[in-house]
Amino acid sequence: MQRRSQLARVCCTAPLRLLILMIPLNAYAADVVMYGYLDLGVVKETGTSTRLDRGFFNYLGVRGEEDLGAKSSATFNLQMRFSPDTGMQERSTTLFQGESTVGLKNAALGHLRLGRAMTPLWQEKWRYDPWYDSASMGSLEVYNGDFNSDGLPTVDYHNYSRVGNGVFYTSPSVGGIRFNGMAEAQLAAGATARSRGMAVNFGEETLTAMISYEKNHLSDNILYAAGSYRMDQFTMIGAYSRTDFSGGGASQRSMLLAGTYAINLNLLRFGYGRLNGSLGRKTSVGYIYGLSKRTNIYSDVYREKISSSKTGLAIGFTHSL
């Protein structure tokens, strides 16, 4: 009889214990968001076989924000990259290749993050390539201030646009102006300098502008400037960059002119870029057909000449989580 009584107490209290455990989890989960993006298309380029490739980066992430009161919050962001055609990590040596940060945010003071993330240059300049700096298919990323934020030899370029062991700061918007800054907390193995950079961004919609300066592990320097202007459905885009490489006096310049034209959920995009005058050039035209706010079909036609000429045709679809 005593054993039955004990069992009854356990059975009756188990749901209550489970509910007590679930309450804080549910309260916290309300501030946690899982997000992601899927992009895969069929590509055919001059002199190569037809292949599956991405038009933009594929990623899966989870981010969260906990209210601390006084208009302050704690934040975290974990994002991994993968290749949907194989299911493998896109950067095999880094699990959370996209970002792994923890931080504090205040409405009046800004957002401070620690960990691994995009540099201020890369965090914002994707806005000035109609293909979002994907470096694939029709993208003009190479002509949009392309810069190795690491500079050191790496197997898979996982630090090409990111910095680990970094301190990142984003200011509140004041009169439409925002400031992003980054500094590496420790010197990386093989580096001659700590990576550091800053960017000043103006505007959000009709008129935007950006200017950025960055130095990588080899003390290479880049200066980048870009802007956009929207008139109803049409948006004009322009960007210019200059990279000065340390030790040899060499430099690299890039220029981009582009635009988009929105038609409801659809988007026509086009652009032209040049690298070091005649070293390289690319012309791209693309169209995005919106099936919904989260699902699109896209097509690109592009021609590029660096050491030799190639023409490409791509068609694919995307879905955002």
PDB file of C-alpha atoms in Angstrom:
ATOM      1  CA  MET A   1       0.000   0.000   0.000  1.00  0.00           C
ATOM      2  CA  GLN A   2       2.852   2.342   0.854  1.00  0.00           C
ATOM      3  CA  ARG A   3       4.530   1.611  -2.497  1.00  0.00           C
ATOM      4  CA  ARG A   4       1.260   2.413  -4.337  1.00  0.00           C
ATOM      5  CA  SER A   5       0.998   5.699  -2.450  1.00  0.00           C
ATOM      6  CA  GLN A   6       4.562   6.634  -3.415  1.00  0.00           C
ATOM      7  CA  LEU A   7       3.908   5.702  -7.038  1.00  0.00           C
ATOM      8  CA  ALA A   8       0.742   7.797  -7.066  1.00  0.00           C
ATOM      9  CA  ARG A   9       2.635  10.819  -5.741  1.00  0.00           C
ATOM     10  CA  VAL A  10       5.292  10.388  -8.424  1.00  0.00           C
ATOM     11  CA  CYS A  11       2.678  10.001 -11.193  1.00  0.00           C
ATOM     12  CA  CYS A  12       0.705  13.006 -10.021  1.00  0.00           C
ATOM     13  CA  THR A  13       3.702  15.263  -9.573  1.00  0.00           C
ATOM     14  CA  ALA A  14       5.535  14.271 -12.780  1.00  0.00           C
ATOM     15  CA  PRO A  15       3.312  16.395 -15.074  1.00  0.00           C
ATOM     16  CA  LEU A  16       3.647  19.306 -12.645  1.00  0.00           C
ATOM     17  CA  ARG A  17       7.430  18.956 -12.615  1.00  0.00           C
ATOM     18  CA  LEU A  18       7.472  18.791 -16.406  1.00  0.00           C
ATOM     19  CA  LEU A  19       5.316  21.930 -16.605  1.00  0.00           C
ATOM     20  CA  ILE A  20       7.627  23.766 -14.188  1.00  0.00           C
ATOM     21  CA  LEU A  21      10.629  22.806 -16.317  1.00  0.00           C
ATOM     22  CA  MET A  22       8.882  23.853 -19.525  1.00  0.00           C
ATOM     23  CA  ILE A  23       7.869  27.321 -18.333  1.00  0.00           C
ATOM     24  CA  PRO A  24      11.339  28.905 -18.418  1.00  0.00           C
ATOM     25  CA  LEU A  25      12.210  27.004 -21.602  1.00  0.00           C
ATOM     26  CA  ASN A  26       9.132  28.323 -23.381  1.00  0.00           C
ATOM     27  CA  ALA A  27       9.724  31.825 -22.084  1.00  0.00           C
ATOM     28  CA  TYR A  28      13.274  31.741 -23.394  1.00  0.00           C
ATOM     29  CA  ALA A  29      12.345  30.018 -26.651  1.00  0.00           C
ATOM     30  CA  ALA A  30      10.061  32.937 -27.502  1.00  0.00           C
ATOM     31  CA  ASP A  31      13.214  35.010 -28.027  1.00  0.00           C
ATOM     32  CA  VAL A  32      15.088  32.353 -30.047  1.00  0.00           C
ATOM     33  CA  VAL A  33      14.768  32.214 -33.831  1.00  0.00           C
ATOM     34  CA  MET A  34      15.901  29.493 -36.186  1.00  0.00           C
ATOM     35  CA  TYR A  35      16.598  30.866 -39.655  1.00  0.00           C
ATOM     36  CA  GLY A  36      18.110  29.714 -42.914  1.00  0.00           C
ATOM     37  CA  TYR A  37      18.383  29.983 -46.670  1.00  0.00           C
ATOM     38  CA  LEU A  38      18.417  27.428 -49.488  1.00  0.00           C
ATOM     39  CA  ASP A  39      19.653  28.188 -52.997  1.00  0.00           C
ATOM     40  CA  LEU A  40      20.482  25.691 -55.710  1.00  0.00           C
ATOM     41  CA  GLY A  41      20.566  26.024 -59.481  1.00  0.00           C
ATOM     42  CA  VAL A  42      21.746  24.470 -62.733  1.00  0.00           C
ATOM     43  CA  VAL A  43      24.714  26.286 -64.304  1.00  0.00           C
ATOM     44  CA  LYS A  44      26.379  25.997 -67.713  1.00  0.00           C
ATOM     45  CA  GLU A  45      29.508  28.010 -68.519  1.00  0.00           C
ATOM     46  CA  THR A  46      31.761  28.119 -71.569  1.00  0.00           C
ATOM     47  CA  GLY A  47      34.199  25.200 -71.604  1.00  0.00           C
ATOM     48  CA  THR A  48      32.711  23.426 -68.556  1.00  0.00           C
ATOM     49  CA  SER A  49      30.148  20.718 -67.949  1.00  0.00           C
ATOM     50  CA  THR A  50      26.699  21.499 -66.594  1.00  0.00           C
ATOM     51  CA  ARG A  51      26.738  21.515 -62.804  1.00  0.00           C
ATOM     52  CA  LEU A  52      24.634  22.195 -59.741  1.00  0.00           C
ATOM     53  CA  ASP A  53      25.755  25.307 -57.887  1.00  0.00           C
ATOM     54  CA  ARG A  54      24.501  27.960 -55.504  1.00  0.00           C
ATOM     55  CA  GLY A  55      23.459  31.439 -56.528  1.00  0.00           C
ATOM     56  CA  PHE A  56      23.812  32.581 -52.930  1.00  0.00           C
ATOM     57  CA  PHE A  57      25.232  31.068 -49.755  1.00  0.00           C
ATOM     58  CA  ASN A  58      23.238  28.320 -48.049  1.00  0.00           C
ATOM     59  CA  TYR A  59      23.065  28.564 -44.284  1.00  0.00           C
ATOM     60  CA  LEU A  60      21.234  27.442 -41.180  1.00  0.00           C
ATOM     61  CA  GLY A  61      21.394  29.378 -37.960  1.00  0.00           C
ATOM     62  CA  VAL A  62      19.903  30.057 -34.587  1.00  0.00           C
ATOM     63  CA  ARG A  63      19.971  33.436 -32.871  1.00  0.00           C
ATOM     64  CA  GLY A  64      18.477  34.708 -29.672  1.00  0.00           C
ATOM     65  CA  GLU A  65      17.917  37.768 -27.546  1.00  0.00           C
ATOM     66  CA  GLU A  66      17.119  37.945 -23.831  1.00  0.00           C
ATOM     67  CA  ASP A  67      15.584  41.089 -22.378  1.00  0.00           C
ATOM     68  CA  LEU A  68      17.674  42.348 -19.458  1.00  0.00           C
ATOM     69  CA  GLY A  69      15.575  45.427 -18.774  1.00  0.00           C
ATOM     70  CA  ALA A  70      16.550  49.089 -19.109  1.00  0.00           C
ATOM     71  CA  LYS A  71      16.351  48.727 -22.913  1.00  0.00           C
ATOM     72  CA  SER A  72      19.220  46.227 -22.818  1.00  0.00           C
ATOM     73  CA  SER A  73      19.466  42.623 -23.967  1.00  0.00           C
ATOM     74  CA  ALA A  74      21.898  39.737 -24.253  1.00  0.00           C
ATOM     75  CA  THR A  75      22.350  38.278 -27.746  1.00  0.00           C
ATOM     76  CA  PHE A  76      23.875  35.284 -29.466  1.00  0.00           C
ATOM     77  CA  ASN A  77      24.116  34.119 -33.075  1.00  0.00           C
ATOM     78  CA  LEU A  78      25.333  30.762 -34.420  1.00  0.00           C
ATOM     79  CA  GLN A  79      25.323  30.161 -38.188  1.00  0.00           C
ATOM     80  CA  MET A  80      26.699  27.272 -40.205  1.00  0.00           C
ATOM     81  CA  ARG A  81      27.201  27.062 -43.983  1.00  0.00           C
ATOM     82  CA  PHE A  82      26.534  23.985 -46.113  1.00  0.00           C
ATOM     83  CA  SER A  83      26.289  22.811 -49.722  1.00  0.00           C
ATOM     84  CA  PRO A  84      22.761  21.536 -50.440  1.00  0.00           C
ATOM     85  CA  ASP A  85      23.846  19.427 -53.427  1.00  0.00           C
ATOM     86  CA  THR A  86      25.972  17.209 -51.147  1.00  0.00           C
ATOM     87  CA  GLY A  87      24.805  18.164 -47.648  1.00  0.00           C
ATOM     88  CA  MET A  88      28.409  18.772 -46.573  1.00  0.00           C
ATOM     89  CA  GLN A  89      29.760  21.808 -44.739  1.00  0.00           C
ATOM     90  CA  GLU A  90      30.807  24.478 -47.198  1.00  0.00           C
ATOM     91  CA  ARG A  91      33.896  25.293 -45.119  1.00  0.00           C
ATOM     92  CA  SER A  92      35.010  21.939 -43.776  1.00  0.00           C
ATOM     93  CA  THR A  93      37.361  23.250 -41.078  1.00  0.00           C
ATOM     94  CA  THR A  94      34.840  25.546 -39.386  1.00  0.00           C
ATOM     95  CA  LEU A  95      31.464  24.336 -38.097  1.00  0.00           C
ATOM     96  CA  PHE A  96      29.915  27.769 -37.484  1.00  0.00           C
ATOM     97  CA  GLN A  97      31.563  29.373 -40.491  1.00  0.00           C
ATOM     98  CA  GLY A  98      28.891  32.064 -40.823  1.00  0.00           C
ATOM     99  CA  GLU A  99      29.020  33.470 -37.295  1.00  0.00           C
ATOM    100  CA  SER A 100      29.492  32.521 -33.663  1.00  0.00           C
ATOM    101  CA  THR A 101      29.051  35.519 -31.361  1.00  0.00           C
ATOM    102  CA  VAL A 102      27.692  36.448 -27.968  1.00  0.00           C
ATOM    103  CA  GLY A 103      26.978  40.049 -27.060  1.00  0.00           C
ATOM    104  CA  LEU A 104      25.172  42.819 -25.243  1.00  0.00           C
ATOM    105  CA  LYS A 105      22.858  45.357 -26.874  1.00  0.00           C
ATOM    106  CA  ASN A 106      21.507  48.651 -25.593  1.00  0.00           C
ATOM    107  CA  ALA A 107      19.139  50.973 -27.444  1.00  0.00           C
ATOM    108  CA  ALA A 108      21.206  54.053 -26.610  1.00  0.00           C
ATOM    109  CA  LEU A 109      24.735  52.593 -26.581  1.00  0.00           C
ATOM    110  CA  GLY A 110      24.684  50.091 -29.451  1.00  0.00           C
ATOM    111  CA  HIS A 111      25.551  46.419 -29.894  1.00  0.00           C
ATOM    112  CA  LEU A 112      28.806  44.813 -28.715  1.00  0.00           C
ATOM    113  CA  ARG A 113      29.630  41.264 -29.894  1.00  0.00           C
ATOM    114  CA  LEU A 114      32.527  38.933 -29.169  1.00  0.00           C
ATOM    115  CA  GLY A 115      33.594  35.964 -31.291  1.00  0.00           C
ATOM    116  CA  ARG A 116      33.629  35.292 -35.017  1.00  0.00           C
ATOM    117  CA  ALA A 117      31.723  37.369 -37.568  1.00  0.00           C
ATOM    118  CA  MET A 118      31.930  39.318 -40.823  1.00  0.00           C
ATOM    119  CA  THR A 119      34.144  42.385 -40.818  1.00  0.00           C
ATOM    120  CA  PRO A 120      32.409  45.805 -41.042  1.00  0.00           C
ATOM    121  CA  LEU A 121      33.299  45.984 -44.740  1.00  0.00           C
ATOM    122  CA  TRP A 122      31.716  42.649 -45.627  1.00  0.00           C
ATOM    123  CA  GLN A 123      28.785  43.023 -43.235  1.00  0.00           C
ATOM    124  CA  GLU A 124      27.315  45.888 -45.259  1.00  0.00           C
ATOM    125  CA  LYS A 125      28.755  45.926 -48.794  1.00  0.00           C
ATOM    126  CA  TRP A 126      26.580  43.041 -50.052  1.00  0.00           C
ATOM    127  CA  ARG A 127      23.819  45.650 -50.407  1.00  0.00           C
ATOM    128  CA  TYR A 128      25.665  47.146 -53.378  1.00  0.00           C
ATOM    129  CA  ASP A 129      25.745  44.003 -55.523  1.00  0.00           C
ATOM    130  CA  PRO A 130      22.306  43.004 -56.910  1.00  0.00           C
ATOM    131  CA  TRP A 131      23.477  39.388 -56.440  1.00  0.00           C
ATOM    132  CA  TYR A 132      24.290  40.086 -52.756  1.00  0.00           C
ATOM    133  CA  ASP A 133      28.063  39.451 -53.025  1.00  0.00           C
ATOM    134  CA  SER A 134      27.609  35.715 -53.564  1.00  0.00           C
ATOM    135  CA  ALA A 135      30.665  35.417 -55.882  1.00  0.00           C
ATOM    136  CA  SER A 136      28.680  32.900 -57.965  1.00  0.00           C
ATOM    137  CA  MET A 137      26.814  32.965 -61.271  1.00  0.00           C
ATOM    138  CA  GLY A 138      25.886  36.567 -62.141  1.00  0.00           C
ATOM    139  CA  SER A 139      27.368  38.076 -58.971  1.00  0.00           C
ATOM    140  CA  LEU A 140      29.681  41.096 -59.311  1.00  0.00           C
ATOM    141  CA  GLU A 141      31.313  40.507 -55.913  1.00  0.00           C
ATOM    142  CA  VAL A 142      34.864  40.460 -57.338  1.00  0.00           C
ATOM    143  CA  TYR A 143      34.225  43.976 -58.684  1.00  0.00           C
ATOM    144  CA  ASN A 144      32.522  45.191 -55.511  1.00  0.00           C
ATOM    145  CA  GLY A 145      35.561  45.810 -53.310  1.00  0.00           C
ATOM    146  CA  ASP A 146      36.702  42.182 -53.131  1.00  0.00           C
ATOM    147  CA  PHE A 147      39.193  41.864 -50.258  1.00  0.00           C
ATOM    148  CA  ASN A 148      40.783  39.027 -48.270  1.00  0.00           C
ATOM    149  CA  SER A 149      40.161  39.999 -44.659  1.00  0.00           C
ATOM    150  CA  ASP A 150      42.567  37.269 -43.555  1.00  0.00           C
ATOM    151  CA  GLY A 151      45.399  37.526 -46.087  1.00  0.00           C
ATOM    152  CA  LEU A 152      47.072  34.374 -44.772  1.00  0.00           C
ATOM    153  CA  PRO A 153      47.108  31.161 -46.846  1.00  0.00           C
ATOM    154  CA  THR A 154      44.131  28.981 -45.934  1.00  0.00           C
ATOM    155  CA  VAL A 155      42.876  25.678 -47.284  1.00  0.00           C
ATOM    156  CA  ASP A 156      39.246  26.682 -47.729  1.00  0.00           C
ATOM    157  CA  TYR A 157      39.100  30.511 -47.395  1.00  0.00           C
ATOM    158  CA  HIS A 158      36.878  30.223 -44.308  1.00  0.00           C
ATOM    159  CA  ASN A 159      38.287  33.538 -43.030  1.00  0.00           C
ATOM    160  CA  TYR A 160      38.125  35.363 -46.343  1.00  0.00           C
ATOM    161  CA  SER A 161      35.449  37.810 -45.164  1.00  0.00           C
ATOM    162  CA  ARG A 162      35.418  37.081 -41.438  1.00  0.00           C
ATOM    163  CA  VAL A 163      37.558  37.472 -38.336  1.00  0.00           C
ATOM    164  CA  GLY A 164      37.770  35.190 -35.318  1.00  0.00           C
ATOM    165  CA  ASN A 165      38.695  36.271 -31.792  1.00  0.00           C
ATOM    166  CA  GLY A 166      37.156  39.609 -32.675  1.00  0.00           C
ATOM    167  CA  VAL A 167      35.426  42.468 -30.881  1.00  0.00           C
ATOM    168  CA  PHE A 168      32.591  43.930 -32.982  1.00  0.00           C
ATOM    169  CA  TYR A 169      30.620  47.107 -32.336  1.00  0.00           C
ATOM    170  CA  THR A 170      27.558  48.523 -34.098  1.00  0.00           C
ATOM    171  CA  SER A 171      26.270  51.932 -33.062  1.00  0.00           C
ATOM    172  CA  PRO A 172      22.614  52.991 -32.931  1.00  0.00           C
ATOM    173  CA  SER A 173      21.356  54.914 -35.947  1.00  0.00           C
ATOM    174  CA  VAL A 174      21.672  58.661 -35.364  1.00  0.00           C
ATOM    175  CA  GLY A 175      20.176  60.788 -38.110  1.00  0.00           C
ATOM    176  CA  GLY A 176      20.359  57.767 -40.415  1.00  0.00           C
ATOM    177  CA  ILE A 177      24.096  57.277 -39.746  1.00  0.00           C
ATOM    178  CA  ARG A 178      25.459  54.022 -38.291  1.00  0.00           C
ATOM    179  CA  PHE A 179      29.030  53.077 -37.367  1.00  0.00           C
ATOM    180  CA  ASN A 180      30.490  49.562 -37.408  1.00  0.00           C
ATOM    181  CA  GLY A 181      33.904  48.788 -35.948  1.00  0.00           C
ATOM    182  CA  MET A 182      35.983  45.651 -35.475  1.00  0.00           C
ATOM    183  CA  ALA A 183      39.334  44.786 -33.880  1.00  0.00           C
ATOM    184  CA  GLU A 184      41.018  41.425 -33.387  1.00  0.00           C
ATOM    185  CA  ALA A 185      41.698  40.644 -29.728  1.00  0.00           C
ATOM    186  CA  GLN A 186      44.847  38.623 -30.368  1.00  0.00           C
ATOM    187  CA  LEU A 187      47.439  38.197 -33.088  1.00  0.00           C
ATOM    188  CA  ALA A 188      46.739  35.185 -35.307  1.00  0.00           C
ATOM    189  CA  ALA A 189      49.457  32.623 -36.016  1.00  0.00           C
ATOM    190  CA  GLY A 190      51.575  33.803 -38.950  1.00  0.00           C
ATOM    191  CA  ALA A 191      50.086  37.305 -38.933  1.00  0.00           C
ATOM    192  CA  THR A 192      52.113  40.496 -38.900  1.00  0.00           C
ATOM    193  CA  ALA A 193      49.178  42.639 -37.748  1.00  0.00           C
ATOM    194  CA  ARG A 194      45.815  42.299 -36.063  1.00  0.00           C
ATOM    195  CA  SER A 195      42.866  42.632 -38.427  1.00  0.00           C
ATOM    196  CA  ARG A 196      40.829  45.776 -37.875  1.00  0.00           C
ATOM    197  CA  GLY A 197      38.287  47.810 -39.771  1.00  0.00           C
ATOM    198  CA  MET A 198      35.438  50.287 -39.689  1.00  0.00           C
ATOM    199  CA  ALA A 199      32.487  51.333 -41.805  1.00  0.00           C
ATOM    200  CA  VAL A 200      30.156  54.326 -41.763  1.00  0.00           C
ATOM    201  CA  ASN A 201      26.732  53.737 -43.288  1.00  0.00           C
ATOM    202  CA  PHE A 202      24.105  56.329 -44.128  1.00  0.00           C
ATOM    203  CA  GLY A 203      20.433  55.891 -44.975  1.00  0.00           C
ATOM    204  CA  GLU A 204      18.162  52.900 -45.188  1.00  0.00           C
ATOM    205  CA  GLU A 205      15.902  53.077 -48.241  1.00  0.00           C
ATOM    206  CA  THR A 206      15.737  55.952 -50.763  1.00  0.00           C
ATOM    207  CA  LEU A 207      19.363  57.084 -50.498  1.00  0.00           C
ATOM    208  CA  THR A 208      22.181  55.019 -48.976  1.00  0.00           C
ATOM    209  CA  ALA A 209      25.944  55.424 -48.797  1.00  0.00           C
ATOM    210  CA  MET A 210      28.848  53.563 -47.252  1.00  0.00           C
ATOM    211  CA  ILE A 211      32.555  54.184 -46.725  1.00  0.00           C
ATOM    212  CA  SER A 212      34.848  51.609 -45.173  1.00  0.00           C
ATOM    213  CA  TYR A 213      38.500  51.072 -44.288  1.00  0.00           C
ATOM    214  CA  GLU A 214      40.081  47.738 -43.384  1.00  0.00           C
ATOM    215  CA  LYS A 215      43.512  46.223 -42.687  1.00  0.00           C
ATOM    216  CA  ASN A 216      44.168  42.472 -42.666  1.00  0.00           C
ATOM    217  CA  HIS A 217      46.781  40.141 -41.128  1.00  0.00           C
ATOM    218  CA  LEU A 218      49.404  41.141 -43.716  1.00  0.00           C
ATOM    219  CA  SER A 219      48.771  44.889 -43.291  1.00  0.00           C
ATOM    220  CA  ASP A 220      47.100  45.109 -46.710  1.00  0.00           C
ATOM    221  CA  ASN A 221      44.774  48.116 -46.807  1.00  0.00           C
ATOM    222  CA  ILE A 222      41.437  48.636 -48.513  1.00  0.00           C
ATOM    223  CA  LEU A 223      39.311  51.730 -48.965  1.00  0.00           C
ATOM    224  CA  TYR A 224      35.760  51.124 -50.166  1.00  0.00           C
ATOM    225  CA  ALA A 225      32.920  53.530 -51.035  1.00  0.00           C
ATOM    226  CA  ALA A 226      29.461  52.812 -52.411  1.00  0.00           C
ATOM    227  CA  GLY A 227      26.009  54.319 -52.735  1.00  0.00           C
ATOM    228  CA  SER A 228      22.515  53.681 -54.032  1.00  0.00           C
ATOM    229  CA  TYR A 229      19.514  55.796 -54.978  1.00  0.00           C
ATOM    230  CA  ARG A 230      15.961  54.516 -55.379  1.00  0.00           C
ATOM    231  CA  MET A 231      13.321  56.124 -57.615  1.00  0.00           C
ATOM    232  CA  ASP A 232      10.051  54.229 -57.246  1.00  0.00           C
ATOM    233  CA  GLN A 233      10.778  50.688 -58.502  1.00  0.00           C
ATOM    234  CA  PHE A 234      14.215  51.524 -59.952  1.00  0.00           C
ATOM    235  CA  THR A 235      17.405  51.541 -57.870  1.00  0.00           C
ATOM    236  CA  MET A 236      20.807  52.722 -59.124  1.00  0.00           C
ATOM    237  CA  ILE A 237      23.986  51.357 -57.496  1.00  0.00           C
ATOM    238  CA  GLY A 238      27.651  52.337 -57.707  1.00  0.00           C
ATOM    239  CA  ALA A 239      30.793  51.203 -55.868  1.00  0.00           C
ATOM    240  CA  TYR A 240      34.548  51.796 -55.974  1.00  0.00           C
ATOM    241  CA  SER A 241      37.446  50.270 -54.053  1.00  0.00           C
ATOM    242  CA  ARG A 242      41.219  50.454 -53.854  1.00  0.00           C
ATOM    243  CA  THR A 243      43.391  47.824 -52.219  1.00  0.00           C
ATOM    244  CA  ASP A 244      47.053  48.542 -51.451  1.00  0.00           C
ATOM    245  CA  PHE A 245      49.096  45.407 -50.818  1.00  0.00           C
ATOM    246  CA  SER A 246      51.893  45.632 -48.275  1.00  0.00           C
ATOM    247  CA  GLY A 247      55.519  45.085 -49.195  1.00  0.00           C
ATOM    248  CA  GLY A 248      55.340  45.478 -52.964  1.00  0.00           C
ATOM    249  CA  GLY A 249      53.618  48.757 -53.683  1.00  0.00           C
ATOM    250  CA  ALA A 250      51.054  47.005 -55.866  1.00  0.00           C
ATOM    251  CA  SER A 251      47.403  47.993 -55.786  1.00  0.00           C
ATOM    252  CA  GLN A 252      44.072  46.756 -57.060  1.00  0.00           C
ATOM    253  CA  ARG A 253      41.100  48.880 -58.035  1.00  0.00           C
ATOM    254  CA  SER A 254      37.535  47.849 -58.756  1.00  0.00           C
ATOM    255  CA  MET A 255      34.451  49.648 -60.065  1.00  0.00           C
ATOM    256  CA  LEU A 256      30.837  48.584 -60.264  1.00  0.00           C
ATOM    257  CA  LEU A 257      27.710  50.117 -61.820  1.00  0.00           C
ATOM    258  CA  ALA A 258      24.456  48.251 -61.370  1.00  0.00           C
ATOM    259  CA  GLY A 259      20.729  48.543 -60.856  1.00  0.00           C
ATOM    260  CA  THR A 260      17.482  46.752 -60.069  1.00  0.00           C
ATOM    261  CA  TYR A 261      13.886  47.207 -61.152  1.00  0.00           C
ATOM    262  CA  ALA A 262      11.152  45.799 -58.910  1.00  0.00           C
ATOM    263  CA  ILE A 263       7.862  44.517 -60.322  1.00  0.00           C
ATOM    264  CA  ASN A 264       5.685  43.399 -57.406  1.00  0.00           C
ATOM    265  CA  LEU A 265       7.435  40.265 -56.053  1.00  0.00           C
ATOM    266  CA  ASN A 266       9.694  40.091 -59.117  1.00  0.00           C
ATOM    267  CA  LEU A 267      13.047  41.774 -59.666  1.00  0.00           C
ATOM    268  CA  LEU A 268      15.109  42.571 -62.752  1.00  0.00           C
ATOM    269  CA  ARG A 269      18.796  43.013 -61.894  1.00  0.00           C
ATOM    270  CA  PHE A 270      21.755  44.031 -64.033  1.00  0.00           C
ATOM    271  CA  GLY A 271      25.316  45.254 -63.588  1.00  0.00           C
ATOM    272  CA  TYR A 272      28.777  45.851 -64.982  1.00  0.00           C
ATOM    273  CA  GLY A 273      32.117  45.671 -63.187  1.00  0.00           C
ATOM    274  CA  ARG A 274      35.763  46.342 -63.993  1.00  0.00           C
ATOM    275  CA  LEU A 275      38.917  45.296 -62.182  1.00  0.00           C
ATOM    276  CA  ASN A 276      42.183  47.283 -62.488  1.00  0.00           C
ATOM    277  CA  GLY A 277      41.028  49.003 -65.652  1.00  0.00           C
ATOM    278  CA  SER A 278      41.261  46.180 -68.204  1.00  0.00           C
ATOM    279  CA  LEU A 279      42.428  43.316 -65.964  1.00  0.00           C
ATOM    280  CA  GLY A 280      38.917  41.932 -65.669  1.00  0.00           C
ATOM    281  CA  ARG A 281      35.346  42.825 -66.520  1.00  0.00           C
ATOM    282  CA  LYS A 282      31.916  41.279 -66.194  1.00  0.00           C
ATOM    283  CA  THR A 283      28.396  42.042 -67.429  1.00  0.00           C
ATOM    284  CA  SER A 284      25.391  40.354 -65.805  1.00  0.00           C
ATOM    285  CA  VAL A 285      21.626  40.344 -66.261  1.00  0.00           C
ATOM    286  CA  GLY A 286      19.230  38.387 -64.086  1.00  0.00           C
ATOM    287  CA  TYR A 287      15.562  38.036 -63.229  1.00  0.00           C
ATOM    288  CA  ILE A 288      13.927  36.857 -60.017  1.00  0.00           C
ATOM    289  CA  TYR A 289      10.361  35.563 -60.222  1.00  0.00           C
ATOM    290  CA  GLY A 290       8.700  35.603 -56.813  1.00  0.00           C
ATOM    291  CA  LEU A 291       6.404  32.655 -56.136  1.00  0.00           C
ATOM    292  CA  SER A 292       5.881  33.984 -52.594  1.00  0.00           C
ATOM    293  CA  LYS A 293       7.672  36.188 -50.077  1.00  0.00           C
ATOM    294  CA  ARG A 294       9.966  33.264 -49.230  1.00  0.00           C
ATOM    295  CA  THR A 295      10.292  31.296 -52.478  1.00  0.00           C
ATOM    296  CA  ASN A 296      11.778  32.494 -55.778  1.00  0.00           C
ATOM    297  CA  ILE A 297      12.856  31.214 -59.173  1.00  0.00           C
ATOM    298  CA  TYR A 298      15.802  33.045 -60.719  1.00  0.00           C
ATOM    299  CA  SER A 299      17.778  33.076 -63.959  1.00  0.00           C
ATOM    300  CA  ASP A 300      21.122  34.709 -64.809  1.00  0.00           C
ATOM    301  CA  VAL A 301      23.028  35.407 -68.016  1.00  0.00           C
ATOM    302  CA  TYR A 302      26.566  36.755 -67.683  1.00  0.00           C
ATOM    303  CA  ARG A 303      29.811  37.234 -69.548  1.00  0.00           C
ATOM    304  CA  GLU A 304      33.184  37.663 -67.850  1.00  0.00           C
ATOM    305  CA  LYS A 305      36.731  38.177 -69.086  1.00  0.00           C
ATOM    306  CA  ILE A 306      39.806  37.979 -66.864  1.00  0.00           C
ATOM    307  CA  SER A 307      42.510  35.804 -68.416  1.00  0.00           C
ATOM    308  CA  SER A 308      39.983  34.385 -70.893  1.00  0.00           C
ATOM    309  CA  SER A 309      36.325  34.958 -71.717  1.00  0.00           C
ATOM    310  CA  LYS A 310      33.429  32.864 -70.487  1.00  0.00           C
ATOM    311  CA  THR A 311      29.670  33.078 -70.867  1.00  0.00           C
ATOM    312  CA  GLY A 312      27.321  31.585 -68.298  1.00  0.00           C
ATOM    313  CA  LEU A 313      23.660  30.685 -68.013  1.00  0.00           C
ATOM    314  CA  ALA A 314      22.019  29.696 -64.735  1.00  0.00           C
ATOM    315  CA  ILE A 315      18.532  28.914 -63.476  1.00  0.00           C
ATOM    316  CA  GLY A 316      17.607  27.942 -59.938  1.00  0.00           C
ATOM    317  CA  PHE A 317      15.308  28.533 -57.007  1.00  0.00           C
ATOM    318  CA  THR A 318      15.570  29.773 -53.450  1.00  0.00           C
ATOM    319  CA  HIS A 319      13.664  29.367 -50.220  1.00  0.00           C
ATOM    320  CA  SER A 320      14.183  31.271 -46.972  1.00  0.00           C
ATOM    321  CA  LEU A 321      13.235  29.889 -43.574  1.00  0.00           C
TER     322      LEU A 321
END
